[in-house]
Tab-separated table of C-alpha atoms and ligand atoms in Angstrom:
chain	number	residue	atom	x	y	z
Q	1	MET	CA	11.422	-51.306	-33.971
Q	2	VAL	CA	13.292	-50.816	-30.715
Q	3	PRO	CA	11.611	-48.135	-28.569
Q	4	ILE	CA	13.897	-45.231	-27.655
Q	5	ASP	CA	14.238	-44.061	-24.070
Q	6	PRO	CA	14.892	-40.309	-24.247
Q	7	VAL	CA	16.859	-40.012	-20.996
Q	8	HIS	CA	19.121	-42.917	-21.905
Q	9	LEU	CA	19.709	-41.535	-25.416
Q	10	ALA	CA	20.385	-38.026	-24.059
Q	11	ALA	CA	23.029	-39.458	-21.728
Q	12	GLU	CA	24.654	-41.401	-24.557
Q	13	LEU	CA	24.805	-38.291	-26.761
Q	14	ILE	CA	26.339	-36.211	-23.956
Q	15	ARG	CA	29.166	-38.774	-23.661
Q	16	PHE	CA	30.486	-37.731	-27.102
Q	17	PRO	CA	32.623	-34.618	-26.421
Q	18	SER	CA	31.387	-32.855	-29.572
Q	19	VAL	CA	32.779	-29.367	-28.923
Q	20	THR	CA	32.435	-27.400	-32.200
Q	21	PRO	CA	33.722	-28.332	-34.785
Q	22	GLN	CA	34.487	-31.825	-33.425
Q	23	ASP	CA	31.797	-34.414	-33.953
Q	24	ALA	CA	33.527	-37.043	-31.807
Q	25	GLY	CA	31.126	-39.713	-33.071
Q	26	ALA	CA	27.868	-38.056	-31.991
Q	27	ILE	CA	26.213	-37.817	-35.420
Q	28	PRO	CA	27.016	-41.372	-36.635
Q	29	PHE	CA	25.702	-42.670	-33.293
Q	30	LEU	CA	22.472	-40.690	-33.628
Q	31	ALA	CA	22.105	-41.876	-37.238
Q	32	ARG	CA	22.278	-45.518	-36.103
Q	33	ALA	CA	19.558	-44.902	-33.496
Q	34	LEU	CA	17.335	-43.269	-36.142
Q	35	GLU	CA	17.959	-46.083	-38.630
Q	36	GLY	CA	16.537	-48.402	-35.976
Q	37	LEU	CA	13.258	-46.463	-36.343
Q	38	GLY	CA	13.277	-46.738	-40.137
Q	39	PHE	CA	14.895	-43.399	-41.019
Q	40	VAL	CA	17.090	-43.162	-44.107
Q	41	CYS	CA	20.145	-41.245	-42.888
Q	42	GLU	CA	22.544	-39.189	-44.946
Q	43	THR	CA	25.570	-37.531	-43.415
Q	44	VAL	CA	26.946	-34.558	-45.315
Q	45	GLU	CA	30.185	-32.774	-44.703
Q	46	PHE	CA	30.749	-29.150	-45.661
Q	47	ALA	CA	33.929	-27.077	-45.499
Q	48	GLU	CA	34.084	-23.533	-46.824
Q	49	PRO	CA	37.663	-22.596	-47.695
Q	50	GLY	CA	39.449	-21.467	-44.544
Q	51	THR	CA	36.911	-23.027	-42.166
Q	52	ASP	CA	36.748	-26.277	-40.227
Q	53	LYS	CA	34.860	-29.062	-41.932
Q	54	VAL	CA	31.616	-29.987	-40.262
Q	55	LEU	CA	29.517	-33.132	-40.237
Q	56	ASN	CA	25.744	-32.784	-40.618
Q	57	LEU	CA	22.875	-35.257	-40.697
Q	58	TYR	CA	19.674	-35.337	-42.705
Q	59	ALA	CA	17.445	-38.240	-41.751
Q	60	ARG	CA	14.056	-38.859	-43.332
Q	61	LEU	CA	11.342	-41.340	-42.522
Q	62	GLY	CA	8.788	-41.791	-45.286
Q	63	LYS	CA	8.992	-40.695	-48.916
Q	64	THR	CA	5.672	-38.975	-49.479
Q	65	GLY	CA	3.279	-36.440	-48.027
Q	66	ARG	CA	4.083	-33.418	-45.959
Q	67	ASN	CA	7.580	-33.403	-44.496
Q	68	PHE	CA	7.678	-32.385	-40.819
Q	69	CYS	CA	11.195	-31.537	-39.658
Q	70	PHE	CA	12.849	-31.477	-36.233
Q	71	ALA	CA	16.041	-29.408	-36.322
Q	72	GLY	CA	18.922	-29.036	-33.932
Q	73	HIS	CA	22.633	-29.324	-33.276
Q	74	THR	CA	24.884	-31.901	-31.660
Q	75	ASP	CA	27.808	-29.535	-31.175
Q	76	VAL	CA	28.331	-28.017	-27.748
Q	77	VAL	CA	30.335	-25.157	-26.275
Q	78	PRO	CA	33.510	-26.015	-24.290
Q	79	PRO	CA	32.937	-27.121	-20.684
Q	80	GLY	CA	34.730	-24.094	-19.187
Q	81	ASN	CA	36.198	-24.327	-15.697
Q	82	LEU	CA	36.329	-28.082	-14.972
Q	83	ALA	CA	36.749	-27.472	-11.236
Q	84	GLY	CA	33.272	-25.955	-11.197
Q	85	TRP	CA	31.577	-29.175	-12.378
Q	86	SER	CA	30.310	-31.626	-9.753
Q	87	SER	CA	31.052	-34.451	-12.223
Q	88	ASP	CA	32.832	-34.835	-15.567
Q	89	PRO	CA	30.928	-32.672	-18.110
Q	90	PHE	CA	30.921	-35.567	-20.601
Q	91	ALA	CA	30.050	-38.343	-18.132
Q	92	ALA	CA	26.294	-37.603	-18.197
Q	93	ALA	CA	25.915	-38.259	-14.471
Q	94	ARG	CA	22.382	-38.577	-13.149
Q	95	ARG	CA	21.822	-37.288	-9.637
Q	96	ASP	CA	18.766	-36.158	-7.642
Q	97	GLY	CA	16.516	-36.332	-10.675
Q	98	VAL	CA	18.731	-34.288	-12.987
Q	99	LEU	CA	20.957	-35.225	-15.888
Q	100	ILE	CA	24.240	-33.313	-15.720
Q	101	GLY	CA	26.507	-32.646	-18.681
Q	102	ARG	CA	27.571	-30.258	-21.417
Q	103	GLY	CA	24.756	-30.211	-23.957
Q	104	ALA	CA	22.087	-31.573	-21.585
Q	105	ALA	CA	19.964	-28.445	-22.162
Q	106	ASP	CA	21.604	-27.071	-25.330
Q	107	MET	CA	20.596	-29.337	-26.948
Q	108	LYS	CA	21.339	-33.033	-26.910
Q	109	GLY	CA	18.452	-33.527	-24.482
Q	110	ALA	CA	15.980	-32.188	-27.062
Q	111	ILE	CA	17.517	-34.284	-29.860
Q	112	ALA	CA	16.946	-37.397	-27.758
Q	113	CYS	CA	13.342	-36.224	-27.278
Q	114	PHE	CA	12.924	-35.876	-31.085
Q	115	ALA	CA	13.949	-39.501	-31.594
Q	116	ALA	CA	11.928	-40.854	-28.676
Q	117	ALA	CA	8.837	-38.882	-29.748
Q	118	VAL	CA	9.051	-40.379	-33.238
Q	119	SER	CA	9.445	-43.858	-31.747
Q	120	ARG	CA	6.299	-43.364	-29.620
Q	121	PHE	CA	4.396	-41.817	-32.533
Q	122	LEU	CA	5.244	-44.813	-34.751
Q	123	ALA	CA	4.316	-47.258	-32.005
Q	124	SER	CA	0.789	-45.829	-31.910
Q	125	ARG	CA	0.342	-44.890	-35.582
Q	126	GLY	CA	2.526	-47.319	-37.514
Q	127	GLN	CA	4.677	-46.399	-40.518
Q	128	GLY	CA	1.633	-45.618	-42.677
Q	129	PHE	CA	0.804	-42.229	-41.169
Q	130	GLY	CA	0.675	-40.616	-44.592
Q	131	GLY	CA	3.623	-38.273	-44.426
Q	132	SER	CA	7.300	-37.864	-43.703
Q	133	ILE	CA	9.284	-36.930	-40.623
Q	134	SER	CA	12.818	-35.640	-40.934
Q	135	LEU	CA	15.627	-34.624	-38.619
Q	136	LEU	CA	18.090	-31.954	-39.703
Q	137	ILE	CA	20.992	-32.065	-37.273
Q	138	THR	CA	24.141	-30.007	-37.591
Q	139	GLY	CA	27.511	-30.103	-35.900
Q	140	ASP	CA	28.055	-26.375	-36.476
Q	141	GLU	CA	25.623	-24.139	-34.640
Q	142	GLU	CA	27.551	-22.804	-31.660
Q	143	ALA	CA	30.446	-21.327	-33.674
Q	144	ALA	CA	30.368	-19.719	-37.136
Q	145	ALA	CA	27.398	-21.804	-38.399
Q	146	VAL	CA	28.687	-21.520	-41.978
Q	147	ASN	CA	28.998	-25.260	-42.680
Q	148	GLY	CA	25.816	-26.307	-40.923
Q	149	THR	CA	22.064	-25.856	-41.293
Q	150	ARG	CA	22.309	-23.141	-43.942
Q	151	LYS	CA	24.337	-25.429	-46.234
Q	152	VAL	CA	22.129	-28.469	-45.578
Q	153	LEU	CA	19.055	-26.431	-46.530
Q	154	GLU	CA	20.703	-25.332	-49.800
Q	155	TRP	CA	21.688	-28.954	-50.486
Q	156	LEU	CA	18.097	-30.118	-49.883
Q	157	LYS	CA	16.683	-27.379	-52.089
Q	158	GLN	CA	19.061	-28.243	-54.942
Q	159	ARG	CA	17.693	-31.749	-55.057
Q	160	GLY	CA	14.102	-30.587	-54.797
Q	161	GLU	CA	13.495	-31.795	-51.266
Q	162	LYS	CA	11.110	-29.625	-49.277
Q	163	LEU	CA	10.396	-29.097	-45.583
Q	164	ASP	CA	6.779	-28.183	-44.819
Q	165	ALA	CA	7.078	-27.253	-41.144
Q	166	CYS	CA	9.896	-27.253	-38.615
Q	167	VAL	CA	10.374	-27.277	-34.867
Q	168	VAL	CA	13.830	-26.320	-33.598
Q	169	GLY	CA	14.684	-27.818	-30.203
Q	170	GLU	CA	16.720	-24.960	-28.749
Q	171	PRO	CA	16.262	-24.483	-24.982
Q	172	THR	CA	13.604	-21.760	-25.221
Q	173	ASN	CA	12.116	-21.930	-21.738
Q	174	ALA	CA	13.336	-19.405	-19.171
Q	175	LYS	CA	12.332	-21.009	-15.856
Q	176	ILE	CA	9.970	-23.946	-16.281
Q	177	LEU	CA	9.168	-26.263	-19.146
Q	178	GLY	CA	6.304	-24.703	-21.054
Q	179	ASP	CA	6.878	-21.026	-20.299
Q	180	THR	CA	8.270	-19.863	-23.664
Q	181	ILE	CA	8.037	-20.617	-27.365
Q	182	LYS	CA	10.187	-18.626	-29.803
Q	183	ILE	CA	8.614	-17.238	-32.953
Q	184	GLY	CA	11.548	-15.153	-34.165
Q	185	ARG	CA	14.866	-13.780	-33.098
Q	186	ARG	CA	16.610	-10.460	-33.026
Q	187	GLY	CA	19.395	-9.773	-35.484
Q	188	SER	CA	23.000	-9.368	-34.384
Q	189	LEU	CA	25.492	-6.886	-35.823
Q	190	ASN	CA	29.079	-6.290	-34.656
Q	191	GLY	CA	30.867	-2.993	-35.208
Q	192	TYR	CA	34.663	-2.562	-35.184
Q	193	LEU	CA	35.536	1.097	-34.658
Q	194	THR	CA	39.027	2.620	-34.972
Q	195	VAL	CA	39.843	6.249	-34.225
Q	196	ARG	CA	43.224	7.870	-34.899
Q	197	GLY	CA	44.862	10.970	-33.415
Q	198	VAL	CA	48.405	12.262	-32.967
Q	199	GLN	CA	50.751	10.756	-30.374
Q	200	GLY	CA	52.526	13.043	-27.932
Q	201	HIS	CA	53.656	13.848	-24.370
Q	202	THR	CA	50.824	14.150	-21.847
Q	203	ALA	CA	52.508	17.331	-20.546
Q	204	TYR	CA	52.246	18.915	-24.007
Q	205	PRO	CA	48.699	18.093	-25.175
Q	206	GLN	CA	48.712	21.136	-27.463
Q	207	HIS	CA	51.119	19.205	-29.725
Q	208	ALA	CA	49.060	16.003	-29.787
Q	209	ASP	CA	45.540	14.783	-30.464
Q	210	ASN	CA	44.290	12.141	-28.061
Q	211	ALA	CA	42.649	9.197	-29.881
Q	212	ALA	CA	41.184	7.919	-26.596
Q	213	HIS	CA	39.323	11.200	-26.087
Q	214	ARG	CA	37.956	11.021	-29.615
Q	215	LEU	CA	36.849	7.445	-29.096
Q	216	ALA	CA	35.130	8.301	-25.792
Q	217	ALA	CA	33.058	10.964	-27.567
Q	218	MET	CA	32.098	8.498	-30.293
Q	219	LEU	CA	31.098	5.773	-27.851
Q	220	HIS	CA	28.998	8.286	-25.952
Q	221	ALA	CA	27.238	9.157	-29.204
Q	222	LEU	CA	26.448	5.460	-29.718
Q	223	VAL	CA	24.919	4.841	-26.298
Q	224	ALA	CA	23.371	8.236	-25.469
Q	225	THR	CA	20.077	7.634	-27.310
Q	226	PRO	CA	18.010	4.408	-27.301
Q	227	ILE	CA	17.917	2.887	-30.800
Q	228	ASP	CA	14.145	2.336	-30.740
Q	229	GLN	CA	11.265	1.558	-28.372
Q	230	GLY	CA	10.654	-2.018	-29.491
Q	231	SER	CA	8.013	-3.315	-31.924
Q	232	ALA	CA	4.875	-5.461	-31.745
Q	233	ASN	CA	6.755	-8.746	-31.265
Q	234	PHE	CA	10.189	-7.533	-30.160
Q	235	GLU	CA	11.826	-5.771	-27.258
Q	236	PRO	CA	13.866	-2.612	-27.971
Q	237	SER	CA	17.072	-2.935	-29.991
Q	238	ASN	CA	20.133	-2.658	-27.808
Q	239	LEU	CA	23.764	-1.675	-28.315
Q	240	GLN	CA	26.453	-2.922	-25.955
Q	241	ILE	CA	30.105	-1.903	-26.056
Q	242	SER	CA	32.070	-5.157	-25.900
Q	243	THR	CA	35.614	-3.850	-25.575
Q	244	VAL	CA	37.677	-0.663	-25.648
Q	245	ASP	CA	41.367	-1.013	-26.478
Q	246	VAL	CA	44.102	1.603	-26.479
Q	247	GLY	CA	47.033	-0.668	-25.656
Q	248	ASN	CA	49.160	2.151	-24.314
Q	249	PRO	CA	51.616	0.971	-21.627
Q	250	ALA	CA	52.940	4.443	-20.712
Q	251	ALA	CA	51.040	6.845	-18.433
Q	252	ASN	CA	52.800	9.898	-19.892
Q	253	VAL	CA	52.060	9.213	-23.564
Q	254	ILE	CA	48.994	10.443	-25.416
Q	255	PRO	CA	47.820	7.529	-27.610
Q	256	ASP	CA	47.419	7.926	-31.361
Q	257	THR	CA	45.042	4.983	-31.911
Q	258	ALA	CA	42.018	3.726	-30.005
Q	259	ARG	CA	39.679	0.899	-30.891
Q	260	ALA	CA	36.318	-0.358	-29.714
Q	261	VAL	CA	34.025	-3.230	-30.588
Q	262	PHE	CA	30.281	-3.113	-30.064
Q	263	ASN	CA	27.397	-5.521	-30.634
Q	264	ILE	CA	23.828	-4.564	-31.503
Q	265	ARG	CA	20.877	-6.915	-31.010
Q	266	PHE	CA	18.227	-5.418	-33.265
Q	267	ASN	CA	14.533	-5.970	-33.837
Q	268	ASP	CA	12.418	-5.993	-36.986
Q	269	SER	CA	12.297	-2.180	-37.122
Q	270	TYR	CA	15.618	-2.432	-38.979
Q	271	THR	CA	17.485	-4.362	-41.582
Q	272	SER	CA	21.231	-4.565	-41.048
Q	273	ASP	CA	21.643	-1.937	-43.800
Q	274	SER	CA	19.310	0.614	-42.265
Q	275	LEU	CA	20.932	-0.031	-38.885
Q	276	LYS	CA	24.443	0.513	-40.301
Q	277	ALA	CA	23.264	3.835	-41.739
Q	278	LEU	CA	21.898	4.840	-38.333
Q	279	VAL	CA	25.221	4.017	-36.627
Q	280	ARG	CA	27.225	6.005	-39.182
Q	281	GLN	CA	24.872	8.946	-38.765
Q	282	ALA	CA	25.458	8.946	-34.973
Q	283	LEU	CA	29.242	8.719	-35.408
Q	284	ASP	CA	29.366	11.345	-38.154
Q	285	GLY	CA	27.679	13.742	-35.742
Q	286	VAL	CA	30.809	13.740	-33.562
Q	287	GLY	CA	32.743	15.325	-36.402
Q	288	VAL	CA	35.996	13.340	-36.314
Q	289	ALA	CA	37.390	10.811	-38.795
Q	290	TYR	CA	37.022	7.121	-38.040
Q	291	ASP	CA	37.228	3.659	-39.598
Q	292	LEU	CA	34.288	1.329	-39.109
Q	293	ALA	CA	33.838	-2.263	-40.209
Q	294	PHE	CA	30.689	-4.302	-39.658
Q	295	GLU	CA	30.136	-8.014	-39.241
Q	296	LEU	CA	26.591	-9.351	-39.513
Q	297	THR	CA	25.767	-12.526	-37.594
Q	298	GLY	CA	22.126	-12.620	-38.608
Q	299	GLU	CA	19.213	-10.433	-39.667
Q	300	SER	CA	16.210	-10.307	-37.368
Q	301	PHE	CA	13.327	-12.532	-38.398
Q	302	LEU	CA	9.782	-13.259	-37.345
Q	303	CYS	CA	7.492	-16.203	-38.135
Q	304	PRO	CA	4.203	-14.514	-37.215
Q	305	PRO	CA	2.002	-16.636	-34.923
Q	306	GLY	CA	-0.019	-19.071	-37.066
Q	307	PRO	CA	-1.135	-22.712	-37.323
Q	308	LEU	CA	2.279	-24.191	-36.457
Q	309	SER	CA	2.893	-22.080	-33.352
Q	310	ALA	CA	-0.701	-22.767	-32.222
Q	311	MET	CA	-0.170	-26.508	-32.694
Q	312	VAL	CA	3.037	-26.479	-30.650
Q	313	ALA	CA	1.441	-24.306	-27.958
Q	314	ASP	CA	-1.509	-26.748	-27.780
Q	315	ALA	CA	0.858	-29.705	-27.367
Q	316	VAL	CA	2.791	-27.846	-24.645
Q	317	GLU	CA	-0.394	-26.953	-22.801
Q	318	ALA	CA	-1.723	-30.517	-23.026
Q	319	ALA	CA	1.479	-31.924	-21.485
Q	320	THR	CA	2.322	-29.223	-18.922
Q	321	GLY	CA	-0.876	-27.273	-18.267
Q	322	ILE	CA	0.964	-24.098	-19.272
Q	323	ARG	CA	0.260	-21.974	-22.351
Q	324	PRO	CA	3.712	-20.830	-23.590
Q	325	THR	CA	4.358	-17.134	-24.204
Q	326	PRO	CA	5.598	-16.337	-27.730
Q	327	SER	CA	8.968	-14.606	-27.553
Q	328	THR	CA	11.758	-13.245	-29.760
Q	329	THR	CA	14.375	-12.728	-27.037
Q	330	GLY	CA	17.793	-14.282	-26.605
Q	331	GLY	CA	20.614	-14.980	-29.027
Q	332	THR	CA	20.231	-15.991	-32.617
Q	333	SER	CA	19.611	-19.581	-33.762
Q	334	ASP	CA	19.504	-21.705	-36.901
Q	335	ALA	CA	15.805	-20.869	-37.200
Q	336	ARG	CA	17.105	-17.744	-38.948
Q	337	PHE	CA	18.000	-19.948	-41.939
Q	338	ILE	CA	15.005	-22.292	-41.745
Q	339	HIS	CA	12.329	-19.570	-41.772
Q	340	ARG	CA	13.232	-18.814	-45.399
Q	341	HIS	CA	12.195	-22.366	-46.340
Q	342	CYS	CA	9.131	-23.164	-44.207
Q	343	PRO	CA	7.208	-22.064	-41.095
Q	344	VAL	CA	9.376	-22.621	-38.013
Q	345	VAL	CA	8.998	-22.304	-34.259
Q	346	GLU	CA	11.429	-23.116	-31.496
Q	347	PHE	CA	10.616	-25.060	-28.372
Q	348	GLY	CA	12.948	-27.130	-26.205
Q	349	LEU	CA	14.112	-27.591	-22.635
Q	350	VAL	CA	14.752	-24.984	-19.925
Q	351	GLY	CA	17.793	-22.877	-20.836
Q	352	ALA	CA	18.741	-21.638	-17.364
Q	353	THR	CA	22.053	-23.566	-17.284
Q	354	MET	CA	22.980	-23.540	-20.980
Q	355	HIS	CA	26.616	-22.660	-21.710
Q	356	LYS	CA	27.245	-22.603	-17.943
Q	357	VAL	CA	29.415	-24.741	-15.713
Q	358	GLY	CA	27.230	-27.566	-14.362
Q	359	GLU	CA	24.711	-27.546	-17.259
Q	360	ASN	CA	21.833	-29.879	-16.386
Q	361	VAL	CA	18.163	-30.659	-16.974
Q	362	PRO	CA	15.544	-32.423	-14.869
Q	363	VAL	CA	14.948	-35.953	-16.109
Q	364	ALA	CA	11.211	-35.267	-15.783
Q	365	ASP	CA	11.550	-32.427	-18.318
Q	366	ILE	CA	13.124	-34.774	-20.873
Q	367	GLU	CA	10.155	-37.099	-20.415
Q	368	ALA	CA	7.654	-34.234	-20.706
Q	369	LEU	CA	9.352	-32.746	-23.785
Q	370	THR	CA	9.161	-36.140	-25.497
Q	371	GLU	CA	5.402	-36.153	-24.903
Q	372	ILE	CA	5.141	-32.589	-26.216
Q	373	TYR	CA	6.969	-33.472	-29.446
Q	374	ARG	CA	4.832	-36.584	-29.800
Q	375	GLY	CA	1.762	-34.353	-29.337
Q	376	VAL	CA	3.037	-32.050	-32.090
Q	377	LEU	CA	3.381	-35.005	-34.491
Q	378	ASP	CA	-0.105	-36.272	-33.567
Q	379	ARG	CA	-1.608	-32.867	-34.262
Q	380	TYR	CA	0.381	-32.244	-37.437
Q	381	PHE	CA	-0.512	-35.556	-39.058
Q	382	GLY	CA	-4.075	-35.414	-37.673
B	1	LIG	ZN1	21.779	-24.413	-29.005
């Protein structure tokens, strides 16, 4: 068995420009590294009609016992403004103790830590540790996430393969490694609102009905009252207006159509259905006709603190001296699919630069995260 150096592997993974849905060679490369540790690797491709096909990886070491899973994604968001990067976003430059590149924090760094942690765990325990370790890695997390983790989980279930516990390596920490562990996520619901009126001359408003005025009243109704006050494990639900579009080029024309899009991040006080009803109730109160379509990105979910989150928190504290705070903040993640199959928590690198120009992580954090994941395996397999 060739030991894996996490910083070296992270750099190699960053060099594949795997912007969703491109794999660019990242998953086959990772599979070869895992095969070197004794994993049996299966790559599976999914393509819903009308979507881009996506490559995923399920790698398993061991055939028996409890199956501990590390989950994550090799796809990355586009690099953005290239002029803002101090070096090529896919060169994985190392400077002043940090590794720079798209995906360094979100989350090729953590994937490298998964592999290196397993290699260290095997070096001390040998292959006969009495269980199984798996990696579930998707190339479709950052975009629609329809051909990724959700499909792999269905595929595993169909063939009777079970995960017993899972750690997702998303960059959960806000400022320093060890500050935050995620035990759930808010849901996300988009609303597409269209209001119609009657077009006319701005000098003769009595012969028209301004759609923009109607829309303004409806948007006010949506933001005037807080949705809730938060719940035991969640901050308050929040509605943000994303865009308002009238598309009227003439200053002397009253518009007949106005549109707005809004996004709600909601806690476990609601399901998407009860939240939709609440939104319609607020809009109905304005008393004008409207069209409204919803798009659900994910329901809220919570894996209440338990043995797995305690085990991860213990491993974090042992390696960093910090007891991580359980949190449900931030965007959604693939943990929303995994929690239906087994207990799941999320812990990874520091997310301060994720999706930003100049994304980077301290090399020391990659080392420390490897030790944390190794500590989780030690504790899980006793
Ligand atoms: Zn991510």
